[in-house]
PDB file of C-alpha atoms in Angstrom:
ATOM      1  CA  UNK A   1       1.886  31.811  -7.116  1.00 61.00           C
ATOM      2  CA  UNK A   2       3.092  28.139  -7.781  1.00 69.00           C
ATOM      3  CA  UNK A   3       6.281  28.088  -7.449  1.00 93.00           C
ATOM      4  CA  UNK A   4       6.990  25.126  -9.465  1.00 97.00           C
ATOM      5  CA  UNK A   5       4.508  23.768 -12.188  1.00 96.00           C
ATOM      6  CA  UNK A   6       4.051  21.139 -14.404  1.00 97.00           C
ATOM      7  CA  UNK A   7       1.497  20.198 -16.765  1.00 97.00           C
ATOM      8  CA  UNK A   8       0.105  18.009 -17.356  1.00 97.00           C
ATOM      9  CA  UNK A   9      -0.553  16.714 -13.812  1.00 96.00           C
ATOM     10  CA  UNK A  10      -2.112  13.188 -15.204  1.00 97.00           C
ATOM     11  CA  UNK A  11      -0.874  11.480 -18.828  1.00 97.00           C
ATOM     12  CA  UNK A  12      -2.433   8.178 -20.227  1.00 97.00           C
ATOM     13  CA  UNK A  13      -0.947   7.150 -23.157  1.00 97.00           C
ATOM     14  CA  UNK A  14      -0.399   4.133 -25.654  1.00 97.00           C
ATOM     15  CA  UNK A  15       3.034   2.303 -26.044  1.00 97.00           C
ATOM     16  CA  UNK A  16       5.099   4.075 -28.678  1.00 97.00           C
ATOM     17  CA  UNK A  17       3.421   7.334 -28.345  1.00 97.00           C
ATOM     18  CA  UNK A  18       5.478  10.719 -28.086  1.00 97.00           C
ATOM     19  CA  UNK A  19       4.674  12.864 -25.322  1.00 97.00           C
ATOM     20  CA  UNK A  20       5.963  16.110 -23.654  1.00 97.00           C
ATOM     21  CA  UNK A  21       5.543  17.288 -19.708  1.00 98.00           C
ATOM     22  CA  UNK A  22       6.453  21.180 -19.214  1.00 97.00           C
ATOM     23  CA  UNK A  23       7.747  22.588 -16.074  1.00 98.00           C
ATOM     24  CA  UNK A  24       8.126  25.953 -15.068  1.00 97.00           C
ATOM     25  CA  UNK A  25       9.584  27.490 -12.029  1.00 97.00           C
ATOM     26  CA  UNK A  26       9.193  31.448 -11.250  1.00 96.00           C
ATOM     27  CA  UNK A  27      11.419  30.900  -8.029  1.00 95.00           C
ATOM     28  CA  UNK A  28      14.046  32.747 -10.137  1.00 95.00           C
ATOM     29  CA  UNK A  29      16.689  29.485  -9.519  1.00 94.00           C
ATOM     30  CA  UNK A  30      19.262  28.828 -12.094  1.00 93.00           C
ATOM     31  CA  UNK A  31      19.279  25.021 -11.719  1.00 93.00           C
ATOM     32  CA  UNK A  32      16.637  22.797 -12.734  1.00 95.00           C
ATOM     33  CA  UNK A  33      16.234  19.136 -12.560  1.00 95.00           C
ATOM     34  CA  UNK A  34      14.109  15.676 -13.738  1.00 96.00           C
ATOM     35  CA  UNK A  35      13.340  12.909 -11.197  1.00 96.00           C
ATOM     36  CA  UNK A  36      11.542   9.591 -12.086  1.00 96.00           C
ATOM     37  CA  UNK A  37       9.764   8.147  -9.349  1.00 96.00           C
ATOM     38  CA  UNK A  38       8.751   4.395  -9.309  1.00 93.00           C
ATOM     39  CA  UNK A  39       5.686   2.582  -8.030  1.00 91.00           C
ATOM     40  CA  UNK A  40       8.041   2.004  -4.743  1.00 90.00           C
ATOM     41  CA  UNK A  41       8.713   5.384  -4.399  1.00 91.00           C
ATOM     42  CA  UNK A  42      12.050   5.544  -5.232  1.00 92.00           C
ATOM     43  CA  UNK A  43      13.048   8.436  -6.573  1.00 93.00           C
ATOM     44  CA  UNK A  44      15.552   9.182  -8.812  1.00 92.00           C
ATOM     45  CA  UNK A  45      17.516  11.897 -10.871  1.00 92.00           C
ATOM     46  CA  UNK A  46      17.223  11.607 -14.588  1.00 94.00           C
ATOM     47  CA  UNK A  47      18.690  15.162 -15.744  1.00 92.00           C
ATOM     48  CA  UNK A  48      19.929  18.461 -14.787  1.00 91.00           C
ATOM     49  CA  UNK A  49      20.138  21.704 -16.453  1.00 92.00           C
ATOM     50  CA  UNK A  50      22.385  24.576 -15.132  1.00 91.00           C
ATOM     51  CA  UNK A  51      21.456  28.127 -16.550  1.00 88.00           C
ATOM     52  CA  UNK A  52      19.657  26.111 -19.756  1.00 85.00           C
ATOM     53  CA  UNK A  53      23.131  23.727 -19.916  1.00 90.00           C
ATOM     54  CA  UNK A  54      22.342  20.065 -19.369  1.00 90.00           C
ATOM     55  CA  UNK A  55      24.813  18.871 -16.280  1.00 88.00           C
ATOM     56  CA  UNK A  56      23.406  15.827 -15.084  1.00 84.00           C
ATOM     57  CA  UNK A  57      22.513  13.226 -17.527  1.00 86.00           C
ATOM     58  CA  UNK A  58      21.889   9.986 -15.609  1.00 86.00           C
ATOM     59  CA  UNK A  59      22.321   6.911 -17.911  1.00 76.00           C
ATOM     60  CA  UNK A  60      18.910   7.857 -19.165  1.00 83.00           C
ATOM     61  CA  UNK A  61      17.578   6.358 -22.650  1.00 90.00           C
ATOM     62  CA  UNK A  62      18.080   8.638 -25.072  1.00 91.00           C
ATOM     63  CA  UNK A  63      14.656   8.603 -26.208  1.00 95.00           C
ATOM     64  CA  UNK A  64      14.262  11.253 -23.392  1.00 95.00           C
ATOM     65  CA  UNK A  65      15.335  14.616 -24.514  1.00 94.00           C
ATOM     66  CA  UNK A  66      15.088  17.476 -22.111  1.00 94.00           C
ATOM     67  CA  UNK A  67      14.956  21.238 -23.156  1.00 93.00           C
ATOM     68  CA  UNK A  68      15.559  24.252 -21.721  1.00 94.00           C
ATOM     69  CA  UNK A  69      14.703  27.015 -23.773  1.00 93.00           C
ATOM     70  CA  UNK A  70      15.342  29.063 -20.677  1.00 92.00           C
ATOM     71  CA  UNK A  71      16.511  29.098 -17.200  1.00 91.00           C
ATOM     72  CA  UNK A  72      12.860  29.300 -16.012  1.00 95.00           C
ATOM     73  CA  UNK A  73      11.593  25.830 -18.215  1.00 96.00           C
ATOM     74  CA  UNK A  74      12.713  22.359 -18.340  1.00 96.00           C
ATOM     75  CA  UNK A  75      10.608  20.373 -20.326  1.00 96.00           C
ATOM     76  CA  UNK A  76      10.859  16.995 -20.922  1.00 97.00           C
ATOM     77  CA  UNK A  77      10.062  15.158 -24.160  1.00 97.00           C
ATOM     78  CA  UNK A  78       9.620  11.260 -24.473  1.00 96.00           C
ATOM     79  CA  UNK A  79       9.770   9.331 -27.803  1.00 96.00           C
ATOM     80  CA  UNK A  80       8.349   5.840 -28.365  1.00 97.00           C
ATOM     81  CA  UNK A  81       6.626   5.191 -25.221  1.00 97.00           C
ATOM     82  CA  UNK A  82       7.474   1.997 -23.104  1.00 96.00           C
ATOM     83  CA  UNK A  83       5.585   0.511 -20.693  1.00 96.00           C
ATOM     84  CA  UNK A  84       8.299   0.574 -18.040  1.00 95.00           C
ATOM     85  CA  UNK A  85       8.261   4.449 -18.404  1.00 96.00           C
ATOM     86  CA  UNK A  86       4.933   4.676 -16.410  1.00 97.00           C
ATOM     87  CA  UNK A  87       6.190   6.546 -13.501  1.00 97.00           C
ATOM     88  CA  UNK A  88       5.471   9.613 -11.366  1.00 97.00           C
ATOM     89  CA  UNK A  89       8.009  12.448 -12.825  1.00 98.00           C
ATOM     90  CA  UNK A  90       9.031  15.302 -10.807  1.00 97.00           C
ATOM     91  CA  UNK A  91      10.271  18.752 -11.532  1.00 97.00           C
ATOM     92  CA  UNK A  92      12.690  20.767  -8.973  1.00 96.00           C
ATOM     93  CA  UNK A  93      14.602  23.359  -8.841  1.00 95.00           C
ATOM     94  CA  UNK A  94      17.726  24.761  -6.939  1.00 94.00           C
ATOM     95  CA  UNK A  95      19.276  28.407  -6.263  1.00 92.00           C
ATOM     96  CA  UNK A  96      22.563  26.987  -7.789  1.00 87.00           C
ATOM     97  CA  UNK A  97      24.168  23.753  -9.306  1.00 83.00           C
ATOM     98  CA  UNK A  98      25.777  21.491  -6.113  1.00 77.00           C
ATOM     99  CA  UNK A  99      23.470  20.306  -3.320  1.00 72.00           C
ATOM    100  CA  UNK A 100      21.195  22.772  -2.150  1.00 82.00           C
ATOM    101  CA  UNK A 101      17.331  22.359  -0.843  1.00 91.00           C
ATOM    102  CA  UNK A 102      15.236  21.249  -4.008  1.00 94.00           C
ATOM    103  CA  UNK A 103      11.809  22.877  -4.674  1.00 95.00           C
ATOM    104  CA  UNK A 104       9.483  20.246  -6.384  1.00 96.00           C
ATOM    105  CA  UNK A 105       6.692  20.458  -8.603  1.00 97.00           C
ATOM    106  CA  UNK A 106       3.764  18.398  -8.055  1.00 96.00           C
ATOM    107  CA  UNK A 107       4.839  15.710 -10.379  1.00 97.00           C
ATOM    108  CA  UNK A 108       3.146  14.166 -13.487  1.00 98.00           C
ATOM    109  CA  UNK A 109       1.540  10.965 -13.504  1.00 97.00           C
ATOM    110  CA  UNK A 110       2.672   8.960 -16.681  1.00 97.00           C
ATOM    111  CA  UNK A 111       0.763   5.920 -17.364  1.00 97.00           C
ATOM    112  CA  UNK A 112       1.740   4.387 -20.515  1.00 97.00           C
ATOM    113  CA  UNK A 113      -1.106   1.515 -22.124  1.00 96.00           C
TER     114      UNK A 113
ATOM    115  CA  UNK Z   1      25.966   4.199  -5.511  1.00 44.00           C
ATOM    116  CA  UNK Z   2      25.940   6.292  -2.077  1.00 45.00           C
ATOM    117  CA  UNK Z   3      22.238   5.571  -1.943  1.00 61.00           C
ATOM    118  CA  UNK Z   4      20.273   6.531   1.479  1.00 69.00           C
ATOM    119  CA  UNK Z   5      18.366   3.548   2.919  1.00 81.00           C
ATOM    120  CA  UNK Z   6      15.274   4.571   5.032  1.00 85.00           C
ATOM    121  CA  UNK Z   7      13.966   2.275   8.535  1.00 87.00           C
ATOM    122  CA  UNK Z   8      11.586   1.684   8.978  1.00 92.00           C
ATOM    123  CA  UNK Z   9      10.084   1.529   5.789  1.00 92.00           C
ATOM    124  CA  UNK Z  10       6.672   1.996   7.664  1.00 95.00           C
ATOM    125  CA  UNK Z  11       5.417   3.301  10.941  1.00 96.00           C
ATOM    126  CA  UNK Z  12       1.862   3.552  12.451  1.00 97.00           C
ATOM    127  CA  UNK Z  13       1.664   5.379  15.446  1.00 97.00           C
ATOM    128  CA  UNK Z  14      -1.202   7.083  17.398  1.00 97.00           C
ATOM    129  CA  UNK Z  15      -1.511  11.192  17.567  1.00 97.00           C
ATOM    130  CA  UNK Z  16       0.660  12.500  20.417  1.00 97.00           C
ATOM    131  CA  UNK Z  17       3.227  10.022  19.927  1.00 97.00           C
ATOM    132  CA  UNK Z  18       6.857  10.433  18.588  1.00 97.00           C
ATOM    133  CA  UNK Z  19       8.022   9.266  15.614  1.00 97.00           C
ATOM    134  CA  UNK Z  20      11.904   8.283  14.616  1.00 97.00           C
ATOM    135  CA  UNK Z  21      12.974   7.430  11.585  1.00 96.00           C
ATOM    136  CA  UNK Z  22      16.570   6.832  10.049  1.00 96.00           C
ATOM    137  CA  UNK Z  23      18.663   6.758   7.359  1.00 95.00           C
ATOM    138  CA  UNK Z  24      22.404   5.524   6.245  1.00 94.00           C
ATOM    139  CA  UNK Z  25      24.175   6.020   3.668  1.00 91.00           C
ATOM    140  CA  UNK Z  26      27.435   4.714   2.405  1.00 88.00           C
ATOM    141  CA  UNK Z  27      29.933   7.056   1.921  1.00 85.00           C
ATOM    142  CA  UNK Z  28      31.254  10.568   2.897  1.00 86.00           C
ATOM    143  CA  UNK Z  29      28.925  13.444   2.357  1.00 88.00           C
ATOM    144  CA  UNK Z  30      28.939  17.255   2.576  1.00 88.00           C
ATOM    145  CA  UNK Z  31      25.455  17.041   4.128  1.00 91.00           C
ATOM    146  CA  UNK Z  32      22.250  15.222   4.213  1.00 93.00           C
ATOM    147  CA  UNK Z  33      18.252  16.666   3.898  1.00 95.00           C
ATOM    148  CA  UNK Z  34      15.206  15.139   4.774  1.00 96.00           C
ATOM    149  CA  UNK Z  35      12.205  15.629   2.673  1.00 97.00           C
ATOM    150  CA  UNK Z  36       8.699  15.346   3.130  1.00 98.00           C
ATOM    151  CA  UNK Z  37       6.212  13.940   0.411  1.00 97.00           C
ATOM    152  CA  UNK Z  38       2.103  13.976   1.312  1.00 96.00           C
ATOM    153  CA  UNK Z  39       0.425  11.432  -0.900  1.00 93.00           C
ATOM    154  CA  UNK Z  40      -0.061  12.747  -4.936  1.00 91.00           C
ATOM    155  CA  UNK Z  41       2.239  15.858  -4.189  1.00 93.00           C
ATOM    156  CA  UNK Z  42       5.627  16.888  -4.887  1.00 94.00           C
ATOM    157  CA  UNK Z  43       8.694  16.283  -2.135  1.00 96.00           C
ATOM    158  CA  UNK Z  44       8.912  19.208  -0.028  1.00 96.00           C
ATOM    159  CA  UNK Z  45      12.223  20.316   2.242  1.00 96.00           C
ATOM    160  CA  UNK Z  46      12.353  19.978   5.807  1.00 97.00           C
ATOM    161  CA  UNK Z  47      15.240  20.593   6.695  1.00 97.00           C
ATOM    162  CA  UNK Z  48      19.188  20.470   5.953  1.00 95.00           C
ATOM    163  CA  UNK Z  49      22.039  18.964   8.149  1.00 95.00           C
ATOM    164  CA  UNK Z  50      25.910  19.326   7.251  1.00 93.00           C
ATOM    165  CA  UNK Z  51      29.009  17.233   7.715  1.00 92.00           C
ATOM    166  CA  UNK Z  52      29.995  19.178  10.324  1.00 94.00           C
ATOM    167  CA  UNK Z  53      26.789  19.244  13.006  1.00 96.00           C
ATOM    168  CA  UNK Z  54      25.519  16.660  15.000  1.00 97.00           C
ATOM    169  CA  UNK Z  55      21.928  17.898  15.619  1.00 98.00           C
ATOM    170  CA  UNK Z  56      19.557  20.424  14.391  1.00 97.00           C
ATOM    171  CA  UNK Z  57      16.060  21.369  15.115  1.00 96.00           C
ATOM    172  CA  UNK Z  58      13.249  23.049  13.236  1.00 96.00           C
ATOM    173  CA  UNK Z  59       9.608  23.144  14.993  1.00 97.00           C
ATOM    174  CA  UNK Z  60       8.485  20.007  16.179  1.00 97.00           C
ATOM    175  CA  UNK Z  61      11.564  18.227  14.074  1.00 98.00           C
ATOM    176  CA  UNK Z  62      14.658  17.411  15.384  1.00 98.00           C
ATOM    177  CA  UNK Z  63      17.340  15.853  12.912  1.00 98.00           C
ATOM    178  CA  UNK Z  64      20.552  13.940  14.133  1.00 98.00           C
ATOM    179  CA  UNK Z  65      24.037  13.143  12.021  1.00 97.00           C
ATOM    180  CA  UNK Z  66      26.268  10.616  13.154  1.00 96.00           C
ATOM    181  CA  UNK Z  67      29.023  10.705  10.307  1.00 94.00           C
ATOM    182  CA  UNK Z  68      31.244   8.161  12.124  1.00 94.00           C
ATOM    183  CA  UNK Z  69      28.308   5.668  11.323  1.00 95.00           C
ATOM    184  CA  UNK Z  70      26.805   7.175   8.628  1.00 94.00           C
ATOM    185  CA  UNK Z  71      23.574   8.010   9.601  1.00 95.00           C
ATOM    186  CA  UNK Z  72      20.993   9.864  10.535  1.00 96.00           C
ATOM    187  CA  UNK Z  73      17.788   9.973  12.291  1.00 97.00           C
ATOM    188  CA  UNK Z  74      14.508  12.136  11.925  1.00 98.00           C
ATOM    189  CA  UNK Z  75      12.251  12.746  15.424  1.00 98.00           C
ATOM    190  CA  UNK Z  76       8.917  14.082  14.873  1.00 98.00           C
ATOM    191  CA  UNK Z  77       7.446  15.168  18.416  1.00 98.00           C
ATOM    192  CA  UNK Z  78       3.878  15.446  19.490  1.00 97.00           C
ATOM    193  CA  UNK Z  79       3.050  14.084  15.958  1.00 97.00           C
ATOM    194  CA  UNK Z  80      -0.289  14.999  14.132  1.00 97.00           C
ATOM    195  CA  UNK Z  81      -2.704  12.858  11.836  1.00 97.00           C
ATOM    196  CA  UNK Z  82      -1.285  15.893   9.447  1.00 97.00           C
ATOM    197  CA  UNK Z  83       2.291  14.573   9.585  1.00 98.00           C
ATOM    198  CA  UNK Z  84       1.039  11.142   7.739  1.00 98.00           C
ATOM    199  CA  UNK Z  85       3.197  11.518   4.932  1.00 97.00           C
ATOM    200  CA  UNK Z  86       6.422   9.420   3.604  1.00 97.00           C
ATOM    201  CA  UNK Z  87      10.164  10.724   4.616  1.00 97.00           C
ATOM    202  CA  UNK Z  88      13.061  10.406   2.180  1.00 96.00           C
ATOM    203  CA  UNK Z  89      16.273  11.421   3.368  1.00 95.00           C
ATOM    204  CA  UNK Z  90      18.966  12.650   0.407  1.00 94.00           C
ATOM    205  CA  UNK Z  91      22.652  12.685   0.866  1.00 91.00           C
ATOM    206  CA  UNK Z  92      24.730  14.813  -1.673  1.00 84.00           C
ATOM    207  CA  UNK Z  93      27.394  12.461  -4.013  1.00 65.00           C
ATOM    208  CA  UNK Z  94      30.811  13.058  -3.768  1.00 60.00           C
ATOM    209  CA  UNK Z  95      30.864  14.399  -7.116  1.00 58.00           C
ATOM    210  CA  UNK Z  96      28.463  15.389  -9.743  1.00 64.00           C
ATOM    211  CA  UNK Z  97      26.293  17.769  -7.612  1.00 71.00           C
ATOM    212  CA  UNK Z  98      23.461  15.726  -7.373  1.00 83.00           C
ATOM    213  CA  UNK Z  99      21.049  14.776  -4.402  1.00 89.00           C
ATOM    214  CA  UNK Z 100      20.581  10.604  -3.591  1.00 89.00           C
ATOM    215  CA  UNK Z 101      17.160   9.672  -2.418  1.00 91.00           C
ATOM    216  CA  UNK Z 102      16.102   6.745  -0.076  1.00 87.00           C
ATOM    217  CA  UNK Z 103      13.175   5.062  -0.392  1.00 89.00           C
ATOM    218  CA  UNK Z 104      11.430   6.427   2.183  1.00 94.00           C
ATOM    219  CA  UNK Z 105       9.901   5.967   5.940  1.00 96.00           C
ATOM    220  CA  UNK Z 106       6.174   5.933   5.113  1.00 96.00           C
ATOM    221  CA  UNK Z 107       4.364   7.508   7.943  1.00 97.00           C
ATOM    222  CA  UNK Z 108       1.008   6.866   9.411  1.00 97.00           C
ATOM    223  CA  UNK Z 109      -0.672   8.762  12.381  1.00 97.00           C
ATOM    224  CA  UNK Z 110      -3.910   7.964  13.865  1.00 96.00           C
ATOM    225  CA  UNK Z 111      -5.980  10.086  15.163  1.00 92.00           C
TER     226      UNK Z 111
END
């Protein structure tokens, strides 16, 4: 009954690793979205995907590469593994593209060794 | 970058009490949420507020917009040791479609 899930909920990795986190979201929204959160909490958007299009893509390295292989999943895939990419990453979803109230997943805690 | 700033950044208060928190933001916005986010868990809505209200309640939450100064404020009433939590307000960008988060009120209540 989740309405949004990731997996996994905890990642501990080594530097230069490649690593996925899945999200899914049965809320039957169009638009889905990436945050990053930081040891200080602050939270912000990485990407956005509109009906499986990528809209938002927030001066993110491009060793992360989003997919949507449909408008229920947005999964996230990192390449080469930096420290400074140990974060809490979030999952949400919206009815529609724009500004409306964001359903989050329970995030994934990346720690990167 | 129209970026919501949270005060306080922390509050302690006892059960019973009332908490107040706000938030500005820089420039003009279509409207402005407040989320809720318990420790290890996702952000969760509270509520909404748009451009064009000045005050809006939901239970024991009462949420005030003051576009003139650009800002906003977040009352919790008769708060519980349940409400310990932090508080991020977002404001929507003028373009883009995408939600600005503060860095948050973090919350504690005492029982």
């Amino acid at each position: 009954d989740t309405a949004v899930s990731q997996t996994p909920k905890y990642l501990v990795t080594q530097m230069g690793n490649d690593k996925s986190i899945k999200c899914e979201q049965n809320l039957g929204h169009d638009t889905m979205y990436w945050y990053k959160q930081d040891s200080k909490k602050f939270l912000k958007i990485m990407f956005s995907y509109n009906n499986k299009e990528l809209i938002i893509n927030e001066t993110v390295p491009n060793r992360f590469s989003p997919k949507s292989p449909d408008k229920a999943h947005l999964n996230l895939h990192i390449n080469s593994l930096e420290l400074g990419d140990s974060a809490v990453y979030f999952c949400a979803s919206s009815p529609r593209h724009g500004t409306d109230t964001q359903y989050f997943g329970p995030g994934t805690r990346l720690t990167v060794l | 970058s129209q970026q919501g700033e949270e005060d306080p950044q922390a509050l302690s208060i006892q059960e019973g009490e009332n908490a107040t928190m706000n938030c500005s933001y820089k420039t003009s916005i279509n409207n402005l949420q407040w989320y809720r986010q318990n420790s290890g868990r996702g952000l969760v809505h509270l509520i909404l507020i748009r451009s064009n209200e000045r005050e809006k309640h939901s239970g024991r939450l009462r949420v005030t917009l003051d576009t003139s100064k650009k800002s906003s404020s977040l009352l919790i009433t008769a708060s519980r040791a349940a409400d310990t939590a932090s508080y991020f307000c977002a404001t929507d960008a003028a373009q883009g479609g995408k939600l600005i988060f503060g860095q948050g009120t973090e919350l504690s209540v005492k029982p």
